[in-house]
Amino acid sequence: MSGRSLPFIGIPCCVRTLHERPFHTVADRYAQAVIDAAGCLPLLVPSVGWKIDCSALLDRLDGLLITGSPSNVEPYHYGGPPSREGTLHDPDRDATTLPLIREAVRRDMPILAICRGIQELNVALGGSLHQRIFEMPGRFNHRRRKGRMSMDQRYGPAHPVALTEGGVLAGLAGGAAEIIVNSLHGQGIDRPGPDLVVEAVAPDGQIEGVSLPGARFVVGVQWHPEYKALENPFSIALFGAFAQACHAINAGTAAKRRAA
């Protein structure tokens, strides 16, 4: 099987300064999940904002995976108040992912959005965010747990989420009413984008999953299904559904090439 017979999944990078030099980075677990759990080929997309022609780039891709990140979406994108001093932002990533998401939705291209990714998906489609959930009355501290611990502990089960009956995520969970997820986020969805539907909610009321009705596959989750994806039945189902949608795009593109 040739490499191009597999779907290409674009993964936009974060921009990080290491040793006083900027790098475009993606955590390895996302690329590995695309390979192992989705059976697709990851292509890293540098976050260079307006320098990318979204249309030309998406012509060469079959899906988008929007990853988590320590940085927050800049609040001016959704009309929020200025961030607290010291908040980590990544304006080049914002300038890259938000237009890519909108154009991918317009094309009915599959999107799987994880952690920061669900927040970007929501903002791109007209929603808003809570910047500091952990300071809201009655809400959990959803952030990464501190102290010395293994990666398994850090990304281990944290709380249940209730799945919307009849929704996409409930279907992937075999009709289950809830699943247990990890939790490593400080901000999250406030007002969902007008075209999005809520797929999962934490016990404190925080929205943890959304989808776009009528789309081939546009799903966002607030947790991290990519961590040891092959050891979690729901993660296997989620990446499998994403892959199926990406294969359909890939097959359609190949058919057009043959017809030409």
PDB file of C-alpha atoms in Angstrom:
ATOM      1  CA  MET A   1       0.000   0.000   0.000  1.00  0.00           C
ATOM      2  CA  SER A   2       1.476   3.334  -1.018  1.00  0.00           C
ATOM      3  CA  GLY A   3       1.746   6.190   1.463  1.00  0.00           C
ATOM      4  CA  ARG A   4      -0.625   8.406  -0.534  1.00  0.00           C
ATOM      5  CA  SER A   5      -3.337   5.730  -0.428  1.00  0.00           C
ATOM      6  CA  LEU A   6      -3.607   6.570   3.277  1.00  0.00           C
ATOM      7  CA  PRO A   7      -5.341   9.790   4.368  1.00  0.00           C
ATOM      8  CA  PHE A   8      -3.144  12.762   5.225  1.00  0.00           C
ATOM      9  CA  ILE A   9      -4.118  14.388   8.526  1.00  0.00           C
ATOM     10  CA  GLY A  10      -2.932  17.950   9.089  1.00  0.00           C
ATOM     11  CA  ILE A  11      -1.861  18.769  12.646  1.00  0.00           C
ATOM     12  CA  PRO A  12      -1.236  22.506  13.239  1.00  0.00           C
ATOM     13  CA  CYS A  13       1.786  23.164  15.437  1.00  0.00           C
ATOM     14  CA  CYS A  14       2.300  25.260  18.523  1.00  0.00           C
ATOM     15  CA  VAL A  15       5.064  27.873  18.472  1.00  0.00           C
ATOM     16  CA  ARG A  16       7.452  27.458  21.389  1.00  0.00           C
ATOM     17  CA  THR A  17      10.586  29.386  22.316  1.00  0.00           C
ATOM     18  CA  LEU A  18      13.374  27.000  23.327  1.00  0.00           C
ATOM     19  CA  HIS A  19      16.839  28.333  24.116  1.00  0.00           C
ATOM     20  CA  GLU A  20      15.760  31.734  22.748  1.00  0.00           C
ATOM     21  CA  ARG A  21      14.752  30.251  19.386  1.00  0.00           C
ATOM     22  CA  PRO A  22      11.201  29.639  18.097  1.00  0.00           C
ATOM     23  CA  PHE A  23      10.206  26.084  17.215  1.00  0.00           C
ATOM     24  CA  HIS A  24       7.050  24.639  15.672  1.00  0.00           C
ATOM     25  CA  THR A  25       6.066  21.708  17.873  1.00  0.00           C
ATOM     26  CA  VAL A  26       3.492  18.935  18.269  1.00  0.00           C
ATOM     27  CA  ALA A  27       3.481  16.435  21.130  1.00  0.00           C
ATOM     28  CA  ASP A  28       4.441  13.002  19.846  1.00  0.00           C
ATOM     29  CA  ARG A  29       1.327  11.323  21.264  1.00  0.00           C
ATOM     30  CA  TYR A  30      -0.904  13.103  18.717  1.00  0.00           C
ATOM     31  CA  ALA A  31       1.117  11.934  15.729  1.00  0.00           C
ATOM     32  CA  GLN A  32       1.292   8.419  17.159  1.00  0.00           C
ATOM     33  CA  ALA A  33      -2.486   8.332  17.696  1.00  0.00           C
ATOM     34  CA  VAL A  34      -3.049   9.354  14.068  1.00  0.00           C
ATOM     35  CA  ILE A  35      -0.755   6.528  12.945  1.00  0.00           C
ATOM     36  CA  ASP A  36      -1.753   3.802  15.409  1.00  0.00           C
ATOM     37  CA  ALA A  37      -5.393   4.509  16.275  1.00  0.00           C
ATOM     38  CA  ALA A  38      -6.548   6.144  13.032  1.00  0.00           C
ATOM     39  CA  GLY A  39      -4.287   4.365  10.550  1.00  0.00           C
ATOM     40  CA  CYS A  40      -3.547   7.654   8.775  1.00  0.00           C
ATOM     41  CA  LEU A  41      -0.451   9.748   8.058  1.00  0.00           C
ATOM     42  CA  PRO A  42       0.172  12.884  10.148  1.00  0.00           C
ATOM     43  CA  LEU A  43       1.503  16.008   8.458  1.00  0.00           C
ATOM     44  CA  LEU A  44       2.647  18.824  10.733  1.00  0.00           C
ATOM     45  CA  VAL A  45       1.464  22.276   9.697  1.00  0.00           C
ATOM     46  CA  PRO A  46       3.681  25.189  10.820  1.00  0.00           C
ATOM     47  CA  SER A  47       1.755  27.956  12.538  1.00  0.00           C
ATOM     48  CA  VAL A  48       2.578  30.908  10.323  1.00  0.00           C
ATOM     49  CA  GLY A  49      -0.877  32.487  10.168  1.00  0.00           C
ATOM     50  CA  TRP A  50      -1.659  34.526   7.083  1.00  0.00           C
ATOM     51  CA  LYS A  51       1.363  33.087   5.246  1.00  0.00           C
ATOM     52  CA  ILE A  52      -0.583  29.837   4.787  1.00  0.00           C
ATOM     53  CA  ASP A  53      -3.079  29.603   1.928  1.00  0.00           C
ATOM     54  CA  CYS A  54      -5.791  27.622   3.744  1.00  0.00           C
ATOM     55  CA  SER A  55      -7.468  26.535   0.534  1.00  0.00           C
ATOM     56  CA  ALA A  56      -4.272  25.275  -1.112  1.00  0.00           C
ATOM     57  CA  LEU A  57      -3.234  23.451   2.072  1.00  0.00           C
ATOM     58  CA  LEU A  58      -6.577  21.718   2.566  1.00  0.00           C
ATOM     59  CA  ASP A  59      -6.500  20.614  -1.079  1.00  0.00           C
ATOM     60  CA  ARG A  60      -3.694  18.279   0.001  1.00  0.00           C
ATOM     61  CA  LEU A  61      -5.240  17.018   3.247  1.00  0.00           C
ATOM     62  CA  ASP A  62      -8.022  14.608   4.147  1.00  0.00           C
ATOM     63  CA  GLY A  63      -8.660  15.758   7.715  1.00  0.00           C
ATOM     64  CA  LEU A  64      -7.521  17.995  10.564  1.00  0.00           C
ATOM     65  CA  LEU A  65      -6.498  17.078  14.093  1.00  0.00           C
ATOM     66  CA  ILE A  66      -6.454  20.152  16.359  1.00  0.00           C
ATOM     67  CA  THR A  67      -4.393  19.364  19.447  1.00  0.00           C
ATOM     68  CA  GLY A  68      -4.179  20.415  23.048  1.00  0.00           C
ATOM     69  CA  SER A  69      -1.617  22.946  24.260  1.00  0.00           C
ATOM     70  CA  PRO A  70      -0.598  24.801  27.445  1.00  0.00           C
ATOM     71  CA  SER A  71      -1.504  28.086  25.726  1.00  0.00           C
ATOM     72  CA  ASN A  72      -4.928  29.763  25.689  1.00  0.00           C
ATOM     73  CA  VAL A  73      -6.814  31.220  22.739  1.00  0.00           C
ATOM     74  CA  GLU A  74      -6.461  35.003  22.872  1.00  0.00           C
ATOM     75  CA  PRO A  75      -9.789  36.358  24.188  1.00  0.00           C
ATOM     76  CA  TYR A  76     -10.231  39.096  21.588  1.00  0.00           C
ATOM     77  CA  HIS A  77     -11.127  36.318  19.132  1.00  0.00           C
ATOM     78  CA  TYR A  78     -14.397  35.737  21.016  1.00  0.00           C
ATOM     79  CA  GLY A  79     -15.006  39.133  22.593  1.00  0.00           C
ATOM     80  CA  GLY A  80     -13.747  38.132  26.038  1.00  0.00           C
ATOM     81  CA  PRO A  81     -12.034  40.350  28.604  1.00  0.00           C
ATOM     82  CA  PRO A  82      -8.223  40.619  28.550  1.00  0.00           C
ATOM     83  CA  SER A  83      -6.384  37.623  29.977  1.00  0.00           C
ATOM     84  CA  ARG A  84      -4.809  37.701  33.403  1.00  0.00           C
ATOM     85  CA  GLU A  85      -1.176  38.808  33.326  1.00  0.00           C
ATOM     86  CA  GLY A  86       1.156  35.873  32.743  1.00  0.00           C
ATOM     87  CA  THR A  87      -1.333  33.818  30.709  1.00  0.00           C
ATOM     88  CA  LEU A  88       0.404  31.851  27.958  1.00  0.00           C
ATOM     89  CA  HIS A  89      -0.831  32.645  24.453  1.00  0.00           C
ATOM     90  CA  ASP A  90       0.157  31.496  20.968  1.00  0.00           C
ATOM     91  CA  PRO A  91      -1.069  34.133  18.496  1.00  0.00           C
ATOM     92  CA  ASP A  92       0.555  32.430  15.504  1.00  0.00           C
ATOM     93  CA  ARG A  93      -1.349  29.243  16.270  1.00  0.00           C
ATOM     94  CA  ASP A  94      -4.619  31.179  16.653  1.00  0.00           C
ATOM     95  CA  ALA A  95      -3.978  32.890  13.319  1.00  0.00           C
ATOM     96  CA  THR A  96      -3.444  29.479  11.711  1.00  0.00           C
ATOM     97  CA  THR A  97      -6.036  27.191  13.282  1.00  0.00           C
ATOM     98  CA  LEU A  98      -9.080  29.474  13.310  1.00  0.00           C
ATOM     99  CA  PRO A  99      -9.087  30.120   9.522  1.00  0.00           C
ATOM    100  CA  LEU A 100      -8.197  26.461   8.842  1.00  0.00           C
ATOM    101  CA  ILE A 101     -11.125  25.248  10.936  1.00  0.00           C
ATOM    102  CA  ARG A 102     -13.585  27.576   9.210  1.00  0.00           C
ATOM    103  CA  GLU A 103     -12.408  26.559   5.744  1.00  0.00           C
ATOM    104  CA  ALA A 104     -12.385  22.854   6.649  1.00  0.00           C
ATOM    105  CA  VAL A 105     -15.969  23.141   7.926  1.00  0.00           C
ATOM    106  CA  ARG A 106     -16.976  24.925   4.718  1.00  0.00           C
ATOM    107  CA  ARG A 107     -15.493  22.011   2.722  1.00  0.00           C
ATOM    108  CA  ASP A 108     -17.095  19.363   4.982  1.00  0.00           C
ATOM    109  CA  MET A 109     -13.626  18.052   5.871  1.00  0.00           C
ATOM    110  CA  PRO A 110     -13.320  15.840   8.979  1.00  0.00           C
ATOM    111  CA  ILE A 111     -12.061  17.563  12.136  1.00  0.00           C
ATOM    112  CA  LEU A 112     -11.147  16.017  15.484  1.00  0.00           C
ATOM    113  CA  ALA A 113     -10.463  18.751  18.058  1.00  0.00           C
ATOM    114  CA  ILE A 114      -8.842  17.899  21.401  1.00  0.00           C
ATOM    115  CA  CYS A 115      -8.510  20.066  24.558  1.00  0.00           C
ATOM    116  CA  ARG A 116      -7.333  23.477  23.252  1.00  0.00           C
ATOM    117  CA  GLY A 117      -8.645  22.205  19.952  1.00  0.00           C
ATOM    118  CA  ILE A 118     -12.265  22.057  21.125  1.00  0.00           C
ATOM    119  CA  GLN A 119     -11.854  25.613  22.382  1.00  0.00           C
ATOM    120  CA  GLU A 120     -10.517  26.721  18.976  1.00  0.00           C
ATOM    121  CA  LEU A 121     -13.336  24.889  17.209  1.00  0.00           C
ATOM    122  CA  ASN A 122     -15.884  26.651  19.411  1.00  0.00           C
ATOM    123  CA  VAL A 123     -14.312  30.095  18.888  1.00  0.00           C
ATOM    124  CA  ALA A 124     -13.930  29.564  15.135  1.00  0.00           C
ATOM    125  CA  LEU A 125     -17.658  28.805  14.911  1.00  0.00           C
ATOM    126  CA  GLY A 126     -18.779  31.802  16.967  1.00  0.00           C
ATOM    127  CA  GLY A 127     -18.682  30.572  20.566  1.00  0.00           C
ATOM    128  CA  SER A 128     -16.956  31.929  23.671  1.00  0.00           C
ATOM    129  CA  LEU A 129     -14.764  30.566  26.469  1.00  0.00           C
ATOM    130  CA  HIS A 130     -14.384  30.627  30.230  1.00  0.00           C
ATOM    131  CA  GLN A 131     -10.754  31.597  30.804  1.00  0.00           C
ATOM    132  CA  ARG A 132     -10.375  30.339  34.387  1.00  0.00           C
ATOM    133  CA  ILE A 133     -12.852  27.590  35.176  1.00  0.00           C
ATOM    134  CA  PHE A 134     -11.057  26.813  38.430  1.00  0.00           C
ATOM    135  CA  GLU A 135     -12.090  30.205  39.828  1.00  0.00           C
ATOM    136  CA  MET A 136     -15.790  29.798  39.010  1.00  0.00           C
ATOM    137  CA  PRO A 137     -18.142  28.998  41.923  1.00  0.00           C
ATOM    138  CA  GLY A 138     -19.250  25.388  41.921  1.00  0.00           C
ATOM    139  CA  ARG A 139     -16.801  24.257  39.263  1.00  0.00           C
ATOM    140  CA  PHE A 140     -14.060  21.654  39.533  1.00  0.00           C
ATOM    141  CA  ASN A 141     -10.398  22.405  39.195  1.00  0.00           C
ATOM    142  CA  HIS A 142     -10.018  20.747  35.790  1.00  0.00           C
ATOM    143  CA  ARG A 143      -6.343  21.636  35.493  1.00  0.00           C
ATOM    144  CA  ARG A 144      -3.356  19.352  35.284  1.00  0.00           C
ATOM    145  CA  ARG A 145      -2.648  17.900  38.685  1.00  0.00           C
ATOM    146  CA  LYS A 146       0.557  19.173  40.282  1.00  0.00           C
ATOM    147  CA  GLY A 147       3.378  17.464  42.080  1.00  0.00           C
ATOM    148  CA  ARG A 148       5.554  14.524  41.206  1.00  0.00           C
ATOM    149  CA  MET A 149       3.625  11.861  39.353  1.00  0.00           C
ATOM    150  CA  SER A 150       3.951   9.578  36.390  1.00  0.00           C
ATOM    151  CA  MET A 151       2.403  10.337  33.011  1.00  0.00           C
ATOM    152  CA  ASP A 152      -0.143   7.595  33.682  1.00  0.00           C
ATOM    153  CA  GLN A 153      -1.150   9.369  36.876  1.00  0.00           C
ATOM    154  CA  ARG A 154      -1.227  12.784  35.213  1.00  0.00           C
ATOM    155  CA  TYR A 155      -3.331  11.547  32.306  1.00  0.00           C
ATOM    156  CA  GLY A 156      -5.293   9.070  34.393  1.00  0.00           C
ATOM    157  CA  PRO A 157      -9.077   9.016  34.906  1.00  0.00           C
ATOM    158  CA  ALA A 158     -10.315  12.205  36.588  1.00  0.00           C
ATOM    159  CA  HIS A 159     -14.107  12.433  36.363  1.00  0.00           C
ATOM    160  CA  PRO A 160     -17.126  11.151  34.429  1.00  0.00           C
ATOM    161  CA  VAL A 161     -18.871  13.006  31.627  1.00  0.00           C
ATOM    162  CA  ALA A 162     -22.538  12.557  30.817  1.00  0.00           C
ATOM    163  CA  LEU A 163     -23.077  11.823  27.131  1.00  0.00           C
ATOM    164  CA  THR A 164     -25.999  13.323  25.246  1.00  0.00           C
ATOM    165  CA  GLU A 165     -28.537  10.601  24.484  1.00  0.00           C
ATOM    166  CA  GLY A 166     -28.609   9.858  20.778  1.00  0.00           C
ATOM    167  CA  GLY A 167     -25.486  11.954  20.161  1.00  0.00           C
ATOM    168  CA  VAL A 168     -22.352  11.143  18.219  1.00  0.00           C
ATOM    169  CA  LEU A 169     -20.245  10.416  21.312  1.00  0.00           C
ATOM    170  CA  ALA A 170     -22.948   8.275  22.917  1.00  0.00           C
ATOM    171  CA  GLY A 171     -23.077   6.266  19.715  1.00  0.00           C
ATOM    172  CA  LEU A 172     -19.321   5.744  19.795  1.00  0.00           C
ATOM    173  CA  ALA A 173     -19.660   4.635  23.427  1.00  0.00           C
ATOM    174  CA  GLY A 174     -22.194   1.982  22.461  1.00  0.00           C
ATOM    175  CA  GLY A 175     -25.096   3.947  23.884  1.00  0.00           C
ATOM    176  CA  ALA A 176     -23.512   4.399  27.320  1.00  0.00           C
ATOM    177  CA  ALA A 177     -24.845   7.285  29.407  1.00  0.00           C
ATOM    178  CA  GLU A 178     -21.388   8.308  30.619  1.00  0.00           C
ATOM    179  CA  ILE A 179     -17.692   7.600  30.306  1.00  0.00           C
ATOM    180  CA  ILE A 180     -14.701   8.410  32.533  1.00  0.00           C
ATOM    181  CA  VAL A 181     -12.168  10.887  31.139  1.00  0.00           C
ATOM    182  CA  ASN A 182      -8.916  12.596  32.115  1.00  0.00           C
ATOM    183  CA  SER A 183      -8.782  16.339  32.778  1.00  0.00           C
ATOM    184  CA  LEU A 184      -5.955  18.803  32.074  1.00  0.00           C
ATOM    185  CA  HIS A 185      -7.484  22.160  31.165  1.00  0.00           C
ATOM    186  CA  GLY A 186      -7.845  25.571  32.764  1.00  0.00           C
ATOM    187  CA  GLN A 187     -10.237  27.158  30.288  1.00  0.00           C
ATOM    188  CA  GLY A 188     -13.234  25.705  28.486  1.00  0.00           C
ATOM    189  CA  ILE A 189     -16.414  26.397  26.575  1.00  0.00           C
ATOM    190  CA  ASP A 190     -18.740  29.089  27.892  1.00  0.00           C
ATOM    191  CA  ARG A 191     -21.262  29.719  25.090  1.00  0.00           C
ATOM    192  CA  PRO A 192     -21.220  27.049  22.371  1.00  0.00           C
ATOM    193  CA  GLY A 193     -21.025  28.206  18.772  1.00  0.00           C
ATOM    194  CA  PRO A 194     -24.569  28.546  17.403  1.00  0.00           C
ATOM    195  CA  ASP A 195     -24.242  25.576  15.034  1.00  0.00           C
ATOM    196  CA  LEU A 196     -22.604  23.224  17.542  1.00  0.00           C
ATOM    197  CA  VAL A 197     -24.479  20.756  19.754  1.00  0.00           C
ATOM    198  CA  VAL A 198     -23.336  19.653  23.204  1.00  0.00           C
ATOM    199  CA  GLU A 199     -22.213  16.018  23.307  1.00  0.00           C
ATOM    200  CA  ALA A 200     -20.740  15.671  26.813  1.00  0.00           C
ATOM    201  CA  VAL A 201     -20.957  17.529  30.132  1.00  0.00           C
ATOM    202  CA  ALA A 202     -18.917  17.155  33.342  1.00  0.00           C
ATOM    203  CA  PRO A 203     -20.722  16.807  36.696  1.00  0.00           C
ATOM    204  CA  ASP A 204     -20.034  20.496  37.450  1.00  0.00           C
ATOM    205  CA  GLY A 205     -21.804  21.576  34.241  1.00  0.00           C
ATOM    206  CA  GLN A 206     -18.692  22.218  32.173  1.00  0.00           C
ATOM    207  CA  ILE A 207     -19.180  21.350  28.487  1.00  0.00           C
ATOM    208  CA  GLU A 208     -16.707  18.619  27.542  1.00  0.00           C
ATOM    209  CA  GLY A 209     -17.787  17.540  24.065  1.00  0.00           C
ATOM    210  CA  VAL A 210     -19.422  19.081  20.983  1.00  0.00           C
ATOM    211  CA  SER A 211     -20.245  18.119  17.413  1.00  0.00           C
ATOM    212  CA  LEU A 212     -21.459  19.833  14.268  1.00  0.00           C
ATOM    213  CA  PRO A 213     -24.752  18.340  13.042  1.00  0.00           C
ATOM    214  CA  GLY A 214     -24.893  17.543   9.349  1.00  0.00           C
ATOM    215  CA  ALA A 215     -21.113  17.527   8.979  1.00  0.00           C
ATOM    216  CA  ARG A 216     -19.236  14.471   7.770  1.00  0.00           C
ATOM    217  CA  PHE A 217     -17.291  14.429  11.071  1.00  0.00           C
ATOM    218  CA  VAL A 218     -16.636  17.481  13.226  1.00  0.00           C
ATOM    219  CA  VAL A 219     -16.160  16.527  16.874  1.00  0.00           C
ATOM    220  CA  GLY A 220     -14.437  18.232  19.786  1.00  0.00           C
ATOM    221  CA  VAL A 221     -13.585  16.747  23.176  1.00  0.00           C
ATOM    222  CA  GLN A 222     -12.083  18.545  26.150  1.00  0.00           C
ATOM    223  CA  TRP A 223     -10.138  15.546  27.430  1.00  0.00           C
ATOM    224  CA  HIS A 224      -7.159  13.696  25.901  1.00  0.00           C
ATOM    225  CA  PRO A 225      -8.226  10.549  24.017  1.00  0.00           C
ATOM    226  CA  GLU A 226      -4.866  10.464  22.238  1.00  0.00           C
ATOM    227  CA  TYR A 227      -3.043   9.364  25.400  1.00  0.00           C
ATOM    228  CA  LYS A 228      -2.566   5.587  25.081  1.00  0.00           C
ATOM    229  CA  ALA A 229      -5.461   5.588  22.639  1.00  0.00           C
ATOM    230  CA  LEU A 230      -5.188   1.886  21.858  1.00  0.00           C
ATOM    231  CA  GLU A 231      -5.785   1.009  25.513  1.00  0.00           C
ATOM    232  CA  ASN A 232      -9.132   2.804  25.724  1.00  0.00           C
ATOM    233  CA  PRO A 233     -12.193   1.388  23.895  1.00  0.00           C
ATOM    234  CA  PHE A 234     -13.826   4.796  23.533  1.00  0.00           C
ATOM    235  CA  SER A 235     -10.639   6.355  22.144  1.00  0.00           C
ATOM    236  CA  ILE A 236     -10.366   3.506  19.642  1.00  0.00           C
ATOM    237  CA  ALA A 237     -13.945   4.156  18.523  1.00  0.00           C
ATOM    238  CA  LEU A 238     -13.410   7.921  18.330  1.00  0.00           C
ATOM    239  CA  PHE A 239     -10.246   7.736  16.240  1.00  0.00           C
ATOM    240  CA  GLY A 240     -11.824   4.973  14.148  1.00  0.00           C
ATOM    241  CA  ALA A 241     -14.808   7.161  13.262  1.00  0.00           C
ATOM    242  CA  PHE A 242     -12.489  10.061  12.450  1.00  0.00           C
ATOM    243  CA  ALA A 243     -10.382   7.780  10.248  1.00  0.00           C
ATOM    244  CA  GLN A 244     -13.440   6.455   8.425  1.00  0.00           C
ATOM    245  CA  ALA A 245     -14.478  10.003   7.536  1.00  0.00           C
ATOM    246  CA  CYS A 246     -10.940  10.851   6.395  1.00  0.00           C
ATOM    247  CA  HIS A 247     -10.771   7.695   4.249  1.00  0.00           C
ATOM    248  CA  ALA A 248     -14.003   8.786   2.543  1.00  0.00           C
ATOM    249  CA  ILE A 249     -12.422  12.140   1.644  1.00  0.00           C
ATOM    250  CA  ASN A 250      -9.276  10.382   0.443  1.00  0.00           C
ATOM    251  CA  ALA A 251     -11.254   7.933  -1.705  1.00  0.00           C
ATOM    252  CA  GLY A 252     -13.248  10.775  -3.264  1.00  0.00           C
ATOM    253  CA  THR A 253     -10.086  12.674  -4.119  1.00  0.00           C
ATOM    254  CA  ALA A 254      -8.516   9.569  -5.655  1.00  0.00           C
ATOM    255  CA  ALA A 255     -11.647   8.964  -7.760  1.00  0.00           C
ATOM    256  CA  LYS A 256     -11.534  12.540  -9.075  1.00  0.00           C
ATOM    257  CA  ARG A 257      -7.876  12.089 -10.050  1.00  0.00           C
ATOM    258  CA  ARG A 258      -8.685   8.873 -11.912  1.00  0.00           C
ATOM    259  CA  ALA A 259     -11.601  10.507 -13.709  1.00  0.00           C
ATOM    260  CA  ALA A 260      -9.388  13.396 -14.802  1.00  0.00           C
TER     261      ALA A 260
END
